[in-house]
Coordinates of C-alpha atoms in Angstrom, one line a residue:
M253 CA -0.4 0.4 0.3
A254 CA 3.1 2.2 0.5
R255 CA 3.5 2.0 -3.1
L256 CA -0.3 2.9 -4.1
R257 CA 0.7 6.0 -1.9
K258 CA 2.8 7.6 -4.1
L259 CA 0.1 7.2 -7.1
F260 CA -2.7 8.4 -5.4
R261 CA -4.0 10.7 -2.4
A262 CA -4.4 7.9 0.1
Q263 CA -6.1 7.7 3.7
S264 CA -5.9 4.4 5.9
L265 CA -8.6 3.3 8.5
V266 CA -6.6 0.7 10.6
A267 CA -7.3 -0.9 13.9
E268 CA -3.8 -0.1 15.5
E269 CA -3.7 -2.1 18.3
K270 CA -3.7 -5.5 16.8
L271 CA -1.1 -5.2 14.3
Q272 CA 1.4 -6.9 14.0
G273 CA 4.8 -8.5 12.1
D274 CA 4.6 -7.7 8.2
A275 CA 0.9 -5.3 8.6
A276 CA 2.7 -3.3 11.4
S277 CA 5.7 -2.6 8.6
A278 CA 3.2 -2.0 6.1
K279 CA 1.6 0.3 8.3
Q280 CA 5.1 2.1 9.5
M281 CA 5.8 2.0 5.5
F282 CA 2.2 4.0 4.6
V283 CA 2.5 6.6 6.6
D284 CA 6.5 6.9 6.0
T285 CA 5.8 8.1 2.8
G286 CA 2.8 10.3 3.7
G287 CA -0.3 8.3 3.7
R288 CA -2.8 9.4 6.9
I289 CA -4.0 6.8 8.9
L290 CA -8.0 7.3 10.3
K291 CA -8.8 6.5 13.8
D292 CA -12.1 6.5 13.0
Y293 CA -14.3 5.6 9.5
Q294 CA -16.6 7.9 9.2
L295 CA -13.7 9.8 8.4
I296 CA -13.0 8.2 5.0
D297 CA -12.7 11.1 2.9
D298 CA -15.9 10.2 -0.1
T299 CA -13.7 12.7 -2.6
A300 CA -10.9 10.2 -2.6
E301 CA -10.0 8.5 -5.8
L302 CA -9.6 5.1 -4.9
L303 CA -10.2 3.0 -1.3
I304 CA -8.0 0.2 -0.8
D305 CA -9.4 -2.6 1.6
A306 CA -7.2 -4.7 3.2
L307 CA -9.6 -4.6 7.0
L308 CA -9.8 -8.2 6.9
G309 CA -7.8 -10.8 5.9
T310 CA -7.9 -14.7 4.6
G311 CA -8.1 -16.2 7.8
L312 CA -11.5 -14.8 9.1
D313 CA -13.6 -17.1 10.2
R314 CA -16.1 -15.7 12.1
A315 CA -19.1 -13.0 11.2
V316 CA -18.1 -9.3 11.1
T317 CA -19.2 -7.1 13.5
G318 CA -18.9 -4.1 15.4
L319 CA -16.9 -1.3 14.2
F320 CA -15.7 -3.6 11.5
A321 CA -19.1 -4.2 10.5
D322 CA -19.7 -0.2 10.8
A323 CA -16.9 0.7 8.5
I324 CA -17.9 -2.4 6.1
A325 CA -21.2 -0.6 5.7
H326 CA -20.2 2.9 5.7
V327 CA -17.4 2.3 2.6
N328 CA -20.3 0.1 0.9
K329 CA -22.5 3.4 0.8
L330 CA -19.6 5.4 -1.2
L331 CA -18.8 5.9 -4.3
I332 CA -15.6 5.4 -4.3
P333 CA -14.0 2.8 -6.9
V334 CA -13.1 0.1 -4.1
L335 CA -9.9 -2.3 -4.6
A336 CA -9.7 -5.3 -2.2
I337 CA -6.3 -6.9 -1.3
D338 CA -6.5 -10.9 -1.7
I339 CA -10.4 -11.0 -0.6
P340 CA -12.7 -8.5 0.0
S341 CA -13.2 -8.1 3.8
G342 CA -16.1 -10.3 5.3
L343 CA -16.3 -12.5 2.4
N344 CA -14.8 -16.5 3.1
A345 CA -11.6 -16.7 1.1
D346 CA -12.7 -20.9 1.4
T347 CA -16.7 -21.0 0.8
G348 CA -17.7 -17.8 -0.3
N349 CA -19.7 -16.7 2.3
I350 CA -20.4 -13.6 3.5
M351 CA -19.1 -13.2 6.9
G352 CA -22.1 -10.9 8.6
C353 CA -21.3 -8.3 5.6
A354 CA -18.4 -8.2 3.5
I355 CA -17.2 -5.2 1.2
C356 CA -18.4 -4.6 -2.4
A357 CA -14.9 -4.7 -3.8
D358 CA -14.7 -3.2 -8.0
I359 CA -11.5 -5.0 -8.2
T360 CA -10.1 -8.1 -5.9
I361 CA -5.9 -8.1 -6.7
T362 CA -5.1 -11.9 -5.0
F363 CA -1.7 -13.6 -4.4
I364 CA 0.2 -16.4 -4.3
V365 CA -3.3 -19.2 -4.9
L366 CA -6.4 -18.5 -6.5
K367 CA -8.4 -18.8 -3.1
K368 CA -11.4 -21.1 -3.6
G369 CA -13.7 -18.2 -2.2
L370 CA -13.1 -15.5 -4.9
F371 CA -15.4 -17.8 -7.2
T372 CA -17.9 -19.6 -4.8
G373 CA -20.9 -19.0 -2.7
L374 CA -21.8 -15.2 -3.0
A375 CA -18.1 -14.0 -3.8
A376 CA -19.6 -12.6 -7.8
D377 CA -21.6 -9.8 -5.4
C378 CA -18.1 -8.9 -3.5
C379 CA -15.4 -9.5 -5.6
G380 CA -15.6 -7.7 -8.8
T381 CA -13.1 -8.1 -11.3
V382 CA -11.1 -10.7 -10.3
I383 CA -6.8 -10.1 -11.0
F384 CA -4.2 -12.8 -9.8
S385 CA -0.6 -12.5 -9.5
D386 CA 1.5 -15.5 -7.9
L387 CA 4.2 -13.2 -7.2
E388 CA 6.8 -15.6 -8.7
V389 CA 6.2 -18.1 -6.0
P390 CA 8.0 -21.2 -7.0
N391 CA 5.5 -23.3 -8.5
K392 CA 6.5 -26.1 -5.8
I393 CA 5.6 -24.2 -3.0
I394 CA 2.1 -23.1 -4.9
Q395 CA 1.7 -26.5 -5.3
A396 CA 1.9 -27.9 -1.9
I397 CA -0.4 -24.9 -0.5
S398 CA -2.8 -24.9 -3.5
S399 CA -6.6 -26.9 -2.3
K400 CA -7.3 -29.6 -4.8
E401 CA -10.2 -27.9 -6.2
Q402 CA -9.5 -27.3 -9.9
L403 CA -11.0 -23.9 -11.6
L404 CA -12.0 -23.8 -15.3
V405 CA -11.9 -20.9 -17.3
P406 CA -13.7 -20.4 -20.6
R407 CA -11.5 -20.6 -23.7

């Protein structure tokens, strides 16, 4: 996201007390490049060029509630294009089920492997156009972590 900050006037809504590891590092890079951290989802600027959704990740296994649900509802009311990182927040990566509520993204960019939940359940209502990058992870590793399902695509 820090790299995208250089291309767009960007703001980020962060649940700071929970950040660790890569997420904490990404937040710091975002701030270091001039990104603005918002403490309240209601402060999201509805004149932004793009909203990047990285609120919740692929490990979501319970219903979205509380402030996260409120933030998702607020974002879905805005007339801003939404780019979801890896999977729209609130969507189960394995089943495609909406876990209480989910971001309605215009584009979802997903990495390393295609998540089954991007193409099943109610995913079509949430993902928009799905873009995939394997990040040049070696095929041997991808095969080891991929599920056995296969995706049939049009020729």
